[in-house]
Amino acid sequence: MSPAEPSVCLTAVVRHRGAFTLGPLDIVLAPGTWTALTGPSGAGKTTLLNLVAGLDGADSGHVEVCGADLGGLDEAGRTALRRGSIGVVFQERLFVEHLTVAENVAVRLVPFGVPASERRARAAIELERLGLSGYLDRSVPTLSSGERQRVAVARAGITEPRLLLADEPTASVDEETGVRVLEYLARLRDRGTTLLVSSHDESAREKADAHLELVGGRLVV
Amino acid sequence: MILNGWTVTAAFLAACSTVLGLVTLVALLRARTRHPVGEGDASSLKALLGLLLGALFTVRLFGLPLHYLVLKSYVPFLADQGVMCAYGVTRVQAEWVRAVQALGPAFLFTAGLWLAFAAACARPRLALASVAASLALASSIAELIYLAADKGGQAVTCCTQFSSAPATLERVGVQWTASPLAHPASFALLQLVLLVGAPWMGRAAAVHRSARAWLGPLLTVAAAANLAVSHAFWRDELAPRVLGLPYHRCVYELLTDTRALGLAALLLFGATCSAAWPPLLRSAPEGERVGVALYRSGFVLHISSLLLVAVHVV
Amino acid sequence: MGSRHLNLALAAAGNVAQNPRGPLVAASGLVIVLALLLSGLAISEGQRAESLAALEAGPGVYCTWDVFGRDAAVPLEAAERLASVSGVQRLVPRVVGRIELDGRIATVLGVPLSELQRADVARMQLSGAVPNAPHEVLVGVELARALGLEVGSTLALDAHLLRLFTVSGITHSTAPLWSAKAIVCDLAEAQQVFGDVEHVSDVCVYVPDGSEGLVAEAIQRSDRRFRVQTRDLVAQYFVRGHELRGGTFAALFALALALAVPTIATLSYLGATPRRREIGLLKAEGWSTAEVLEMVALESVMIGLGVATIAFALAVLFVRVLGAPLLAAYFVADLGAFPEARIPARFTAPMLVAAVGLGVTVTLAGSLWTTWRTARTRPIEVLR
């Protein structure tokens, strides 16, 4: 993908989920930009993020991410794309419960053959940026909601992906923690990562370069 | 049927691999007949075949030494038919023994080759997987038939003269000479070729592409020849020396009574496969990279095998 | 490439070590079955080895008498005639009988006193000494404990005639198993106890090595009423009997192992649901199906290896330390449920190989379907 090509390009994308329909959507995200995604609950924000991440498939339309046409990729291809280019902060803070915080943060480095010592070192760097130094060997169930949030963000950002999708990264955290998370995301943006952040947080919207609002599955201009 | 603990263990593993072989063949058939294997299904099918063939490989690998332990355990049962050792046991129901001893290693070779291809390219090699699964099924069934077969009523004559003193040999007028294949010089020459060639090929940058084209097949031929030469050398030179029983085809006793040499035989087989596979992988996108890794690991297996032999000779 | 596989293997090991509850339930049943199987095979192997060693040290030919086509006691005068057969170096007539003592069956072995000094009995570990006089007896450890006998105790044997003996020695628990319930005494005394001085149970004939067959033939020709067995023939019958018993035992346990496969499959399936969330997350983070499959399959192999190792160790403990209660009696005749004597057992490297093969095969086969199904989890299914 050349620098001029959009990082994400959705063309007439539609996704049906029961009675709810998302789209048709036409979205273009320029590389290295931060786009805020807002809208009421049930507007389809998570569905949109899942489509862009390749976790879900569109019923019609065209989704192109980091130069790859998701419709032409099979499950393995989409997984490979996520592995190499996309980081996701899920709305559900899912972790591998029996792994430590450091192991959870570095879990996506395992299939790359990165040695354990290097994985730990890289996890330590990301956790320090998010104010979680000393949490390396803690177990995830012992963490507070805000701490779990930050661990999830660190996990998504550890490979400095080309595209980072975040679903409510500052939900249920205090203001100071929220600022830390947003600064972390801003740093990634400054280093060239394209961000699509779904959030109700006003300060997240203020940091964004662009704004998309979803209502009832449609973009509001 | 001779019923003992080893028969039951070997039969259990053979039965499991029969079922696994059938499941693998059914999976391959469904993949072929349901729909063509497009890009969308290739990775899933490859993963499934990797799981099934990997499981089969593991089970048949354990079955290999068990086969020789079974043969050894049958000696007392067949003693009144003239059987004196495990080699004598192989002369009862000989065709099934030969089938097991040919099909088992053939499956391990083929399945290992498929796994190497799986590492070297994205698309699964269905034809090769079918061959491997068929070989696994055939060897398991052959083993089950051999284990269940009636082994009574077949008299066996002794295959060699057993003598612990040259004077006895002279007295009975028996002349025995080792085969030319067993000559230490043949054995040493082939080991030299492989011990130099394999690590050299294992240094990816050291060998030019054009040289690889003929050096690879040369190593394959040398590895195959090494199997034959090693077998003769072990039978005619190593076994008499280690077991202290000259002029006796004691290779089977060597494998079961000196455990380290049983392991050495397995390592030698692994080294042979590692030298034979790389030229066959040349058509795969990552074939050269996987080939380099195979040469390196083959060298390690080969030298380990030789060290175990050397310890027993010295 | 190598680092990736190493990482996956280490991840698999970490999963098994840190989250053992799931595999523990499935593995524990398999461990017990495998441990019992290995214990039985080890006892069978040990018995066979001990029997063969005893035979190897013993006579080349055994003679009994044929009455109505069955083994019978040998007339003493016929036994004495064996000395004239060519090739016979030494004759040892024996009385081998059974006697009831306090409700227990004991074996009485009567051999000439001079033979006791040179036989294996003399090399056994025992408290006291080998009998040196006609009124002395050697008693097996299990029998001595049951009857409360010590060296110097008086023992009364009464089959047909009451005879009083002094216990000169008691075998150690490490002595060969046949001696644990035996009473060894002088031949003439044994004959007196059983009230038959005209016969012996059998005659052990010592011959030069390699001439057993020829001497056996000569004995048979000298008197067709002799039933003659060479050492090799006896060894074959011993081995076949042991092996057959071991094989039948193993077959039953193979059935149990076969049933373990669907059991593990069911338990794996039931335990798969929480695992699917973990796998879904890994795949969302970029792990491929093949990598997940490799990790989960390696977990099964590691569990199988662990099962085999623990089963082997448990089997050693069960046999060597506990004496294989209830199990040993299947292999050794007349042995109580909780034997005092050392149980002959051999734990060999091939047995460990067999244990590993069985353990890995059962866990792999049992978890195959669940492994495949779990690895195919689509991330979106667990993220909703």
XYZ file of N, CA and C in Angstrom, chain B residues 22-134:
339
model
N -8.185 -44.556 8.469
C -9.497 -44.529 7.807
C -10.100 -43.128 7.877
N -10.018 -42.505 9.053
C -10.557 -41.143 9.220
C -9.862 -40.179 8.260
N -8.545 -40.343 8.120
C -7.782 -39.457 7.227
C -8.229 -39.646 5.790
N -8.391 -40.893 5.379
C -8.812 -41.149 3.996
C -10.225 -40.625 3.741
N -11.096 -40.767 4.719
C -12.464 -40.243 4.575
C -12.424 -38.721 4.458
N -11.595 -38.087 5.272
C -11.481 -36.619 5.211
C -10.973 -36.185 3.838
N -10.015 -36.945 3.296
C -9.471 -36.602 1.972
C -10.520 -36.808 0.887
N -11.282 -37.887 1.024
C -12.318 -38.168 0.029
C -13.390 -37.088 0.037
N -13.794 -36.698 1.218
C -14.811 -35.637 1.336
C -14.288 -34.332 0.748
N -13.012 -34.053 0.975
C -12.433 -32.813 0.455
C -12.455 -32.827 -1.074
N -12.216 -33.980 -1.635
C -12.165 -34.074 -3.102
C -13.546 -34.085 -3.731
N -14.485 -34.763 -3.097
C -15.783 -34.974 -3.751
C -16.792 -33.882 -3.438
N -16.682 -33.282 -2.263
C -17.701 -32.276 -1.893
C -17.608 -31.064 -2.788
N -16.396 -30.452 -2.799
C -16.173 -29.299 -3.671
C -14.692 -29.229 -3.967
N -14.327 -28.565 -5.038
C -12.884 -28.445 -5.310
C -12.219 -27.662 -4.181
N -11.002 -27.999 -3.916
C -10.325 -27.309 -2.822
C -9.843 -25.961 -3.319
N -10.620 -24.950 -3.030
C -10.216 -23.600 -3.429
C -9.360 -22.976 -2.355
N -8.990 -21.737 -2.588
C -8.146 -21.037 -1.626
C -8.780 -20.984 -0.262
N -10.131 -20.830 -0.293
C -10.820 -20.661 0.980
C -10.729 -21.852 1.896
N -10.597 -23.034 1.334
C -10.580 -24.242 2.173
C -9.184 -24.788 2.370
N -8.221 -24.263 1.616
C -6.890 -24.878 1.616
C -6.257 -24.892 2.996
N -6.319 -23.758 3.678
C -5.614 -23.687 4.963
C -6.297 -24.561 6.002
N -7.636 -24.591 6.003
C -8.347 -25.446 6.953
C -8.029 -26.910 6.707
N -8.058 -27.293 5.424
C -7.797 -28.691 5.092
C -6.365 -29.064 5.449
N -5.450 -28.151 5.178
C -4.047 -28.408 5.510
C -3.889 -28.603 7.017
N -4.578 -27.769 7.783
C -4.491 -27.906 9.244
C -5.054 -29.246 9.699
N -6.200 -29.639 9.132
C -6.809 -30.916 9.514
C -5.905 -32.086 9.147
N -5.366 -32.055 7.919
C -4.483 -33.140 7.499
C -3.221 -33.169 8.354
N -2.720 -31.977 8.700
C -1.551 -31.915 9.571
C -1.829 -32.580 10.905
N -3.015 -32.339 11.454
C -3.399 -32.949 12.731
C -3.479 -34.457 12.601
N -4.185 -34.928 11.554
C -4.386 -36.375 11.404
C -3.080 -37.093 11.064
N -2.338 -36.549 10.092
C -1.082 -37.220 9.723
C -0.055 -37.119 10.833
N -0.075 -35.990 11.551
C 0.829 -35.860 12.698
C 0.517 -36.898 13.770
N -0.784 -37.107 14.037
C -1.182 -38.113 15.022
C -0.784 -39.509 14.543
N -1.035 -39.798 13.262
C -0.657 -41.093 12.692
C 0.849 -41.310 12.769
N 1.590 -40.264 12.448
C 3.049 -40.348 12.477
C 3.525 -40.705 13.878
N 2.962 -40.024 14.867
C 3.359 -40.274 16.266
C 3.062 -41.713 16.664
N 1.859 -42.184 16.335
C 1.468 -43.536 16.737
C 2.313 -44.589 16.015
N 2.533 -44.414 14.717
C 3.319 -45.414 13.971
C 4.792 -45.385 14.382
N 5.265 -44.206 14.808
C 6.650 -44.112 15.276
C 6.855 -44.994 16.509
N 5.873 -44.996 17.412
C 5.961 -45.872 18.580
C 5.800 -47.329 18.174
N 5.036 -47.551 17.112
C 4.819 -48.915 16.665
C 6.074 -49.576 16.110
N 7.013 -48.738 15.635
C 8.217 -49.295 14.997
C 9.078 -50.100 15.979
N 9.514 -49.519 17.105
C 10.290 -50.354 18.039
C 9.469 -51.474 18.649
N 8.160 -51.239 18.809
C 7.304 -52.287 19.378
C 7.307 -53.539 18.512
N 7.359 -53.350 17.200
C 7.367 -54.494 16.271
C 8.540 -55.420 16.594
N 9.707 -54.838 16.838
C 10.895 -55.658 17.105
C 10.816 -56.319 18.479
N 10.212 -55.632 19.424
C 10.020 -56.239 20.745
C 9.040 -57.407 20.667
N 8.037 -57.277 19.816
C 7.093 -58.375 19.602
C 7.821 -59.588 19.029
N 8.648 -59.348 18.015
C 9.393 -60.458 17.398
C 10.238 -61.176 18.441
N 10.925 -60.395 19.260
C 11.801 -60.983 20.288
C 10.979 -61.817 21.268
N 9.802 -61.331 21.613
C 8.993 -62.017 22.623
C 8.422 -63.329 22.113
N 8.411 -63.530 20.776
C 7.844 -64.743 20.204
C 8.825 -65.925 20.185
N 10.098 -65.668 20.483
C 11.113 -66.723 20.364
C 10.769 -67.961 21.209
N 10.426 -67.809 22.495
C 10.137 -69.020 23.282
C 8.934 -69.805 22.744
N 7.971 -69.088 22.198
C 6.767 -69.756 21.710
C 7.053 -70.593 20.461
N 8.031 -70.169 19.684
C 8.298 -70.839 18.415
C 9.553 -71.696 18.479
N 10.092 -71.878 19.699
C 11.344 -72.623 19.853
C 11.223 -74.050 19.341
N 10.078 -74.678 19.589
C 9.966 -76.060 19.138
C 9.758 -76.174 17.629
N 9.644 -75.026 16.941
C 9.601 -75.059 15.474
C 10.978 -74.758 14.893
N 11.978 -74.677 15.770
C 13.339 -74.447 15.310
C 13.794 -73.004 15.393
N 12.943 -72.149 15.919
C 13.305 -70.727 15.993
C 14.228 -70.504 17.186
N 15.346 -69.811 16.937
C 16.317 -69.576 18.012
C 16.459 -68.102 18.371
N 15.976 -67.233 17.495
C 16.171 -65.806 17.739
C 15.089 -65.035 17.004
N 15.113 -63.712 17.171
C 14.085 -62.874 16.545
C 14.141 -62.980 15.026
N 15.323 -63.151 14.481
C 15.416 -63.306 13.028
C 14.680 -64.565 12.581
N 14.808 -65.608 13.373
C 14.072 -66.834 13.064
C 12.573 -66.609 13.104
N 12.113 -65.787 14.030
C 10.682 -65.479 14.121
C 10.197 -64.841 12.816
N 11.059 -64.006 12.208
C 10.631 -63.324 10.976
C 10.440 -64.298 9.816
N 10.939 -65.545 9.972
C 10.784 -66.522 8.905
C 9.468 -67.304 9.035
N 8.715 -67.017 10.093
C 7.368 -67.574 10.241
C 6.396 -66.480 9.838
N 5.461 -66.800 8.940
C 4.576 -65.778 8.354
C 5.424 -64.643 7.762
N 6.445 -65.063 7.018
C 7.455 -64.113 6.533
C 6.860 -63.002 5.670
N 5.848 -63.332 4.854
C 5.328 -62.306 3.943
C 4.689 -61.165 4.720
N 4.014 -61.471 5.835
C 3.389 -60.388 6.619
C 4.448 -59.585 7.363
N 5.486 -60.261 7.826
C 6.577 -59.533 8.489
C 7.214 -58.558 7.510
N 7.462 -59.051 6.283
C 8.072 -58.177 5.274
C 7.156 -56.994 4.973
N 5.859 -57.263 4.911
C 4.903 -56.181 4.636
C 4.973 -55.115 5.728
N 4.976 -55.558 6.974
C 5.017 -54.595 8.078
C 6.327 -53.815 8.043
N 7.439 -54.530 7.794
C 8.749 -53.878 7.854
C 8.990 -52.965 6.664
N 8.243 -53.152 5.595
C 8.373 -52.259 4.434
C 7.389 -51.096 4.530
N 6.131 -51.400 4.871
C 5.089 -50.371 4.844
C 5.236 -49.350 5.978
N 5.672 -49.810 7.148
C 5.806 -48.896 8.277
C 6.777 -47.763 7.991
N 8.030 -48.084 7.679
C 8.983 -47.020 7.341
C 8.564 -46.216 6.108
N 7.913 -46.885 5.126
C 7.452 -46.153 3.933
C 6.441 -45.090 4.334
N 5.536 -45.438 5.256
C 4.569 -44.429 5.720
C 5.289 -43.283 6.425
N 6.223 -43.614 7.326
C 6.923 -42.557 8.064
C 7.632 -41.615 7.098
N 8.230 -42.182 6.057
C 8.919 -41.362 5.057
C 7.917 -40.442 4.357
N 6.816 -41.012 3.906
C 5.827 -40.252 3.123
C 5.138 -39.200 3.986
N 4.760 -39.584 5.203
C 4.083 -38.622 6.087
C 5.029 -37.490 6.459
N 6.287 -37.841 6.712
C 7.275 -36.811 7.022
C 7.460 -35.870 5.846
N 7.448 -36.421 4.642
C 7.575 -35.591 3.440
C 6.383 -34.635 3.323
N 5.183 -35.141 3.610
C 3.999 -34.277 3.563
C 4.130 -33.142 4.569
N 4.579 -33.478 5.784
C 4.736 -32.445 6.816
C 5.782 -31.415 6.388
N 6.836 -31.881 5.723
C 7.848 -30.940 5.218
C 7.227 -30.038 4.153
N 6.404 -30.626 3.252
C 5.712 -29.816 2.238
C 4.770 -28.811 2.902
N 4.122 -29.244 3.982
C 3.191 -28.344 4.680
C 3.922 -27.121 5.205
N 5.173 -27.320 5.624
C 5.967 -26.184 6.107
C 6.472 -25.330 4.955
N 6.523 -25.929 3.752
C 7.159 -25.236 2.630
C 6.179 -24.562 1.672
N 4.890 -24.912 1.756
C 3.943 -24.245 0.868
C 2.560 -24.234 1.505
N 1.730 -23.320 0.998
C 0.424 -23.075 1.618
C -0.592 -24.152 1.263
N -0.555 -24.631 0.019
C -1.583 -25.571 -0.411
C -1.229 -26.982 0.057
N -2.234 -27.701 0.554
C -1.956 -29.072 0.998
C -1.765 -29.990 -0.207
N -0.837 -30.915 -0.096
C -0.590 -31.874 -1.184
C -1.517 -33.066 -0.938
N -2.673 -33.043 -1.578
C -3.691 -34.063 -1.277
C -3.265 -35.435 -1.753
N -2.638 -35.488 -2.923
C -2.224 -36.789 -3.452
C -1.217 -37.442 -2.519
N -0.260 -36.653 -2.069
C 0.764 -37.182 -1.165
C 0.139 -37.615 0.158
N -0.823 -36.813 0.641
C -1.507 -37.169 1.889
C -2.275 -38.472 1.718
N -2.874 -38.648 0.545
C -3.621 -39.890 0.279
C -2.684 -41.086 0.300
N -1.520 -40.917 -0.324
C -0.542 -42.011 -0.331
C -0.118 -42.339 1.095
N 0.184 -41.293 1.857
C 0.633 -41.501 3.235
C -0.431 -42.210 4.064
N -1.677 -41.743 3.956
C -2.760 -42.350 4.737
C -2.973 -43.800 4.326
N -2.874 -44.051 3.010
C -3.046 -45.434 2.529
C -1.946 -46.330 3.072
